[in-house]
XYZ file of C-alpha atoms in Angstrom:
366
model
C 26.343 -55.402 -143.317
C 24.902 -57.088 -140.100
C 23.824 -55.939 -137.082
C 26.354 -55.406 -134.373
C 26.003 -58.148 -131.458
C 23.977 -56.146 -128.314
C 26.047 -56.533 -124.988
C 25.127 -57.060 -121.585
C 27.551 -56.352 -118.504
C 27.186 -58.777 -115.116
C 28.468 -57.058 -111.996
C 28.936 -58.382 -108.861
C 30.824 -60.666 -106.390
C 32.527 -61.248 -102.720
C 29.992 -64.585 -102.650
C 29.681 -67.431 -104.465
C 25.665 -66.041 -103.654
C 25.904 -63.229 -105.775
C 27.271 -64.829 -109.044
C 26.013 -68.380 -109.351
C 22.264 -67.031 -109.463
C 23.775 -64.789 -112.515
C 24.634 -67.550 -115.013
C 20.931 -69.744 -115.414
C 20.347 -65.674 -116.779
C 23.421 -65.473 -118.802
C 22.721 -68.538 -120.411
C 19.492 -67.253 -121.223
C 20.628 -64.117 -122.560
C 23.189 -66.388 -124.971
C 20.321 -68.488 -126.137
C 19.070 -64.761 -127.214
C 21.990 -63.766 -129.418
C 23.650 -61.688 -126.738
C 27.284 -61.510 -125.668
C 27.685 -61.712 -122.071
C 30.753 -59.991 -119.987
C 30.991 -59.780 -116.571
C 32.312 -57.053 -114.064
C 34.420 -58.356 -111.045
C 36.909 -57.653 -108.560
C 40.556 -57.798 -109.488
C 41.029 -60.072 -106.831
C 37.726 -61.692 -106.392
C 36.655 -64.735 -106.217
C 34.453 -64.289 -108.357
C 36.756 -64.361 -111.731
C 37.286 -68.566 -111.389
C 33.608 -68.982 -111.426
C 32.921 -66.751 -114.198
C 35.966 -67.510 -116.134
C 35.046 -71.171 -115.872
C 31.940 -70.174 -116.991
C 32.739 -69.066 -120.582
C 32.310 -65.411 -119.447
C 34.689 -62.554 -120.384
C 36.154 -61.232 -117.102
C 36.879 -58.021 -116.234
C 38.726 -56.688 -113.384
C 38.298 -54.443 -111.566
C 39.449 -52.168 -108.040
C 36.900 -53.086 -105.512
C 36.477 -51.197 -101.458
C 33.749 -52.518 -98.950
C 31.126 -50.653 -98.356
C 30.489 -50.750 -94.595
C 28.208 -49.675 -91.955
C 30.415 -49.657 -89.534
C 33.047 -47.277 -88.342
C 36.363 -48.375 -89.661
C 39.234 -46.829 -90.684
C 39.433 -48.926 -93.808
C 36.314 -46.906 -94.950
C 39.143 -44.478 -95.866
C 41.396 -45.856 -97.891
C 38.460 -47.677 -100.137
C 36.622 -44.856 -101.174
C 40.107 -44.346 -103.172
C 39.782 -48.648 -104.552
C 36.201 -47.785 -105.030
C 36.888 -44.007 -106.963
C 39.693 -46.669 -109.325
C 36.920 -48.542 -109.510
C 35.091 -46.034 -111.341
C 37.232 -44.848 -113.505
C 38.017 -48.801 -114.864
C 34.353 -49.421 -114.929
C 33.935 -45.943 -116.856
C 36.521 -47.407 -119.306
C 35.201 -50.886 -119.693
C 31.589 -49.520 -120.450
C 32.504 -47.268 -122.884
C 34.791 -49.504 -124.690
C 32.033 -52.367 -124.337
C 29.255 -50.296 -125.383
C 26.945 -52.276 -123.755
C 22.673 -52.367 -124.231
C 22.593 -52.649 -120.543
C 24.713 -53.639 -116.774
C 22.688 -55.860 -114.576
C 24.048 -56.377 -111.513
C 23.647 -59.253 -109.109
C 24.513 -57.355 -106.266
C 27.868 -57.232 -104.086
C 29.917 -54.086 -103.315
C 32.151 -54.361 -106.395
C 29.034 -54.183 -108.607
C 28.251 -50.330 -107.045
C 30.996 -48.404 -109.765
C 29.850 -50.499 -112.806
C 26.417 -49.054 -112.034
C 27.594 -45.969 -111.234
C 29.238 -45.723 -114.112
C 26.223 -47.232 -116.806
C 24.034 -43.959 -115.527
C 27.154 -41.535 -116.392
C 26.652 -42.517 -119.500
C 23.377 -43.384 -119.972
C 22.772 -46.932 -119.150
C 19.978 -49.080 -118.272
C 21.130 -51.248 -115.239
C 19.460 -53.487 -113.291
C 19.820 -54.337 -109.365
C 18.760 -58.048 -108.317
C 18.314 -58.824 -104.482
C 18.081 -62.513 -103.418
C 17.517 -61.425 -99.796
C 14.127 -60.665 -98.552
C 15.652 -57.214 -96.937
C 18.364 -55.417 -99.626
C 21.547 -55.091 -98.876
C 23.427 -51.893 -99.025
C 25.136 -52.456 -102.499
C 21.212 -53.084 -104.091
C 20.106 -50.192 -102.359
C 22.901 -47.427 -103.302
C 22.091 -49.079 -107.003
C 18.680 -48.150 -106.442
C 19.320 -44.451 -106.076
C 21.539 -44.341 -109.032
C 18.632 -45.270 -110.828
C 19.281 -48.572 -111.074
C 15.423 -50.510 -111.323
C 15.511 -53.297 -109.093
C 14.707 -57.175 -109.706
C 12.719 -58.750 -105.803
C 13.039 -62.363 -105.168
C 10.383 -61.508 -102.844
C 7.431 -60.114 -102.469
C 7.999 -59.073 -98.629
C 10.500 -57.138 -100.722
C 8.797 -54.507 -101.994
C 7.175 -53.072 -98.372
C 11.615 -52.061 -97.581
C 11.283 -50.227 -100.913
C 10.019 -46.408 -101.266
C 6.593 -46.626 -103.356
C 8.291 -45.353 -106.719
C 11.095 -47.960 -105.955
C 8.102 -50.918 -105.435
C 5.707 -49.760 -108.662
C 8.591 -50.408 -110.950
C 10.249 -53.371 -109.243
C 10.182 -57.083 -110.539
C 9.181 -60.146 -108.456
C 10.354 -62.923 -110.110
C 12.826 -64.590 -107.186
C 15.851 -65.722 -106.874
C 17.766 -68.172 -109.959
C 19.447 -71.027 -109.569
C 21.672 -73.142 -111.781
C 19.809 -75.587 -114.928
C 21.519 -78.770 -112.763
C 18.752 -78.726 -110.195
C 15.778 -79.002 -112.637
C 17.520 -81.710 -115.405
C 16.422 -85.267 -114.345
C 19.680 -86.199 -115.177
C 21.406 -84.079 -112.895
C 18.953 -84.470 -110.124
C 18.028 -87.949 -109.965
C 16.841 -89.405 -106.477
C 17.941 -92.553 -106.962
C 21.564 -91.200 -107.779
C 21.161 -89.250 -104.752
C 20.493 -91.894 -102.243
C 23.607 -94.061 -104.039
C 25.777 -91.551 -103.310
C 24.185 -91.616 -100.155
C 25.175 -95.508 -99.680
C 21.710 -96.326 -99.679
C 21.274 -99.770 -101.510
C 17.573 -100.019 -103.652
C 15.747 -101.897 -100.786
C 16.985 -99.765 -98.411
C 13.324 -97.594 -96.527
C 15.069 -95.319 -94.637
C 14.214 -91.464 -94.771
C 17.707 -88.844 -96.264
C 18.725 -86.460 -94.011
C 21.003 -84.063 -96.450
C 23.117 -81.035 -93.669
C 25.260 -78.437 -95.469
C 27.281 -76.356 -93.307
C 28.210 -74.110 -96.421
C 30.995 -74.181 -98.782
C 33.061 -72.922 -96.445
C 31.566 -75.317 -93.288
C 29.066 -73.778 -90.516
C 31.081 -74.698 -87.195
C 27.399 -73.997 -84.841
C 25.388 -76.487 -87.645
C 27.749 -79.345 -87.363
C 28.527 -78.923 -83.730
C 24.062 -78.869 -83.158
C 24.522 -82.037 -85.733
C 27.410 -83.290 -84.469
C 25.530 -83.690 -80.979
C 22.106 -84.660 -82.788
C 23.120 -87.006 -84.811
C 22.580 -90.283 -83.192
C 18.670 -89.526 -82.608
C 18.674 -88.604 -86.274
C 20.332 -92.109 -87.589
C 17.615 -93.477 -85.123
C 14.824 -92.832 -87.703
C 16.935 -91.163 -91.216
C 20.366 -91.376 -92.632
C 22.131 -88.711 -92.821
C 24.867 -87.118 -95.138
C 26.507 -84.390 -94.098
C 28.258 -81.505 -95.733
C 31.220 -80.035 -93.083
C 32.717 -77.644 -95.282
C 36.285 -78.124 -95.773
C 38.854 -77.975 -93.093
C 35.880 -79.102 -90.481
C 36.708 -82.478 -88.426
C 34.131 -85.659 -89.801
C 32.919 -87.868 -86.987
C 33.816 -90.850 -87.336
C 32.215 -93.687 -89.864
C 28.812 -94.377 -88.537
C 25.988 -97.336 -90.086
C 23.607 -94.449 -91.834
C 25.946 -91.026 -92.047
C 28.317 -89.963 -94.781
C 29.985 -87.052 -94.799
C 32.147 -84.387 -97.256
C 33.995 -81.239 -97.066
C 32.264 -80.838 -99.800
C 29.981 -82.130 -102.854
C 30.003 -80.373 -106.054
C 27.845 -82.363 -109.177
C 26.552 -84.368 -106.384
C 25.041 -81.965 -104.685
C 21.554 -81.365 -106.604
C 21.302 -85.020 -106.888
C 21.791 -85.383 -103.307
C 19.111 -82.417 -102.437
C 16.609 -84.348 -105.032
C 16.778 -87.227 -102.482
C 16.626 -85.691 -99.676
C 13.650 -86.257 -97.560
C 14.337 -82.874 -94.898
C 17.847 -80.838 -95.512
C 19.610 -78.934 -92.153
C 21.495 -75.440 -92.895
C 22.064 -72.043 -92.710
C 19.134 -70.124 -94.912
C 20.536 -67.834 -96.886
C 19.098 -66.872 -100.522
C 20.771 -69.941 -102.689
C 20.738 -72.185 -100.637
C 16.609 -72.015 -99.578
C 16.228 -71.640 -103.103
C 17.682 -74.456 -104.609
C 16.101 -76.480 -101.335
C 12.942 -74.815 -103.078
C 14.298 -75.787 -107.054
C 13.844 -79.757 -105.510
C 10.785 -79.027 -103.165
C 12.847 -80.296 -99.802
C 11.741 -78.882 -96.728
C 14.260 -77.450 -94.467
C 15.134 -76.542 -91.110
C 16.862 -73.478 -90.886
C 19.788 -72.816 -89.005
C 19.905 -69.080 -89.259
C 23.072 -67.179 -88.936
C 22.215 -64.441 -86.440
C 24.534 -62.190 -84.234
C 26.465 -58.644 -84.705
C 28.429 -60.342 -87.432
C 25.389 -60.447 -89.876
C 22.591 -57.718 -91.157
C 20.254 -60.015 -90.038
C 19.341 -61.195 -93.616
C 19.232 -64.369 -93.062
C 17.045 -65.046 -90.079
C 14.587 -62.631 -92.269
C 15.063 -65.457 -95.484
C 14.481 -68.534 -93.048
C 11.314 -66.275 -91.861
C 9.591 -65.700 -94.713
C 10.856 -70.276 -95.766
C 8.915 -70.504 -92.229
C 5.606 -68.327 -93.411
C 5.124 -69.999 -96.337
C 5.015 -73.363 -95.341
C 8.564 -75.324 -96.430
C 10.674 -75.068 -93.769
C 10.711 -74.892 -89.658
C 13.728 -72.219 -87.916
C 15.921 -73.765 -85.136
C 15.326 -71.296 -82.783
C 18.373 -69.138 -80.823
C 20.070 -70.954 -78.195
C 18.701 -74.181 -79.441
C 21.121 -77.083 -78.495
C 21.830 -80.850 -79.740
C 18.801 -81.957 -77.999
C 16.517 -79.720 -80.097
C 17.934 -80.218 -83.167
C 17.078 -83.751 -82.818
C 13.488 -83.526 -81.390
C 12.736 -81.343 -84.093
C 13.738 -83.640 -86.382
C 12.290 -86.607 -85.126
C 8.582 -84.747 -85.096
C 9.040 -83.914 -88.272
C 8.974 -87.328 -89.528
C 6.604 -88.818 -87.287
C 3.961 -86.104 -88.099
C 1.242 -87.860 -90.288
C 1.602 -84.788 -93.250
C 4.705 -82.679 -92.111
C 6.713 -83.559 -94.845
C 4.481 -83.774 -97.307
C 3.137 -80.491 -96.428
C 6.489 -78.309 -96.641
C 7.536 -80.370 -99.454
C 4.436 -78.853 -101.545
C 5.550 -75.250 -100.075
C 9.109 -75.901 -101.455
C 7.887 -76.912 -104.637
C 5.333 -73.510 -104.914
C 8.193 -71.398 -105.086
C 9.027 -69.930 -109.021
C 12.620 -71.011 -108.531
C 12.267 -72.832 -112.508
C 10.524 -69.544 -113.466
C 13.501 -66.894 -112.194
C 15.910 -66.944 -114.592
C 13.469 -66.889 -117.770
C 11.780 -63.577 -116.063
C 14.455 -62.174 -115.368
C 16.444 -62.256 -118.671
C 12.956 -61.315 -119.950
C 13.581 -57.544 -117.869
C 16.860 -57.342 -119.140
C 16.141 -57.919 -123.207
C 13.108 -54.927 -122.293
C 16.239 -52.944 -120.640
C 18.778 -53.397 -123.247
C 18.623 -50.301 -125.110
């Protein structure tokens, strides 16, 4: 009788940042002979992404975990309890050898269920400071894997001792010369082979970022004096009239790795996914982190870490378009500014992260 195939249950969702980094890890587990399933929200955006990746998906009820008072916290307690019961049934049925959480509120019930069933669990944190879901998963015994060494200072001494600094995984397309080809990226940008202009890539996010877009719209003429500009505006956001050297699209899909490989400078938010994708292609960045009461400040800490490493600069709070244009010009006119930033970006362990995480999962799988 052949030995039963080992199974790893992945969990996480709510945003693409809790899904895409897990895919290269899942591929490595499959290559090692493991079957992979995913436990996510019944109504979450992650279902389509996961199923398109060929991974079996189980949907469970999910409630959001809020740090502030809200009447919805009361109703969501029941959703979380229902999610726990569903996750318990799924884990009993599938009998996975380990549970791996990529974060998000939906990951807490499966990790809790794993503890009840004595299944090893791991939780990965993409940001510098651990989010609430990661902290709860740790309290339920999940071993933490972190992207940054700085994150260890946010952990208890015991958790920090057992933590693994692994980096944040990036899909393999960003490391493949066929899918991340600078020449193809410049062609997509509309640049001829003999065009000497450098390229700036602006990423407003998959849903766009009004602040980023407005700053770029106001500084575009200054940028175009020294470089060509490709701008992901986000769907539903207004596009500027076509200008020489300027290309805007609502969203880039398979073109993104090509464009990042070609870009001499990137401008955008400092979510963990974007930051590590920039690192994967060695692309210097100007970060405009999301600030204010609507965020826990994770993007600010991510950006500060990147600035400290030398791969990025942060646009100061309350800056206007003229400030962005000035910083762009200073970077391009500095003798070694961009080359030093590029080297710092390339020093991130983006390519090794998925391998490191997969090895930890294999070690923990019972």
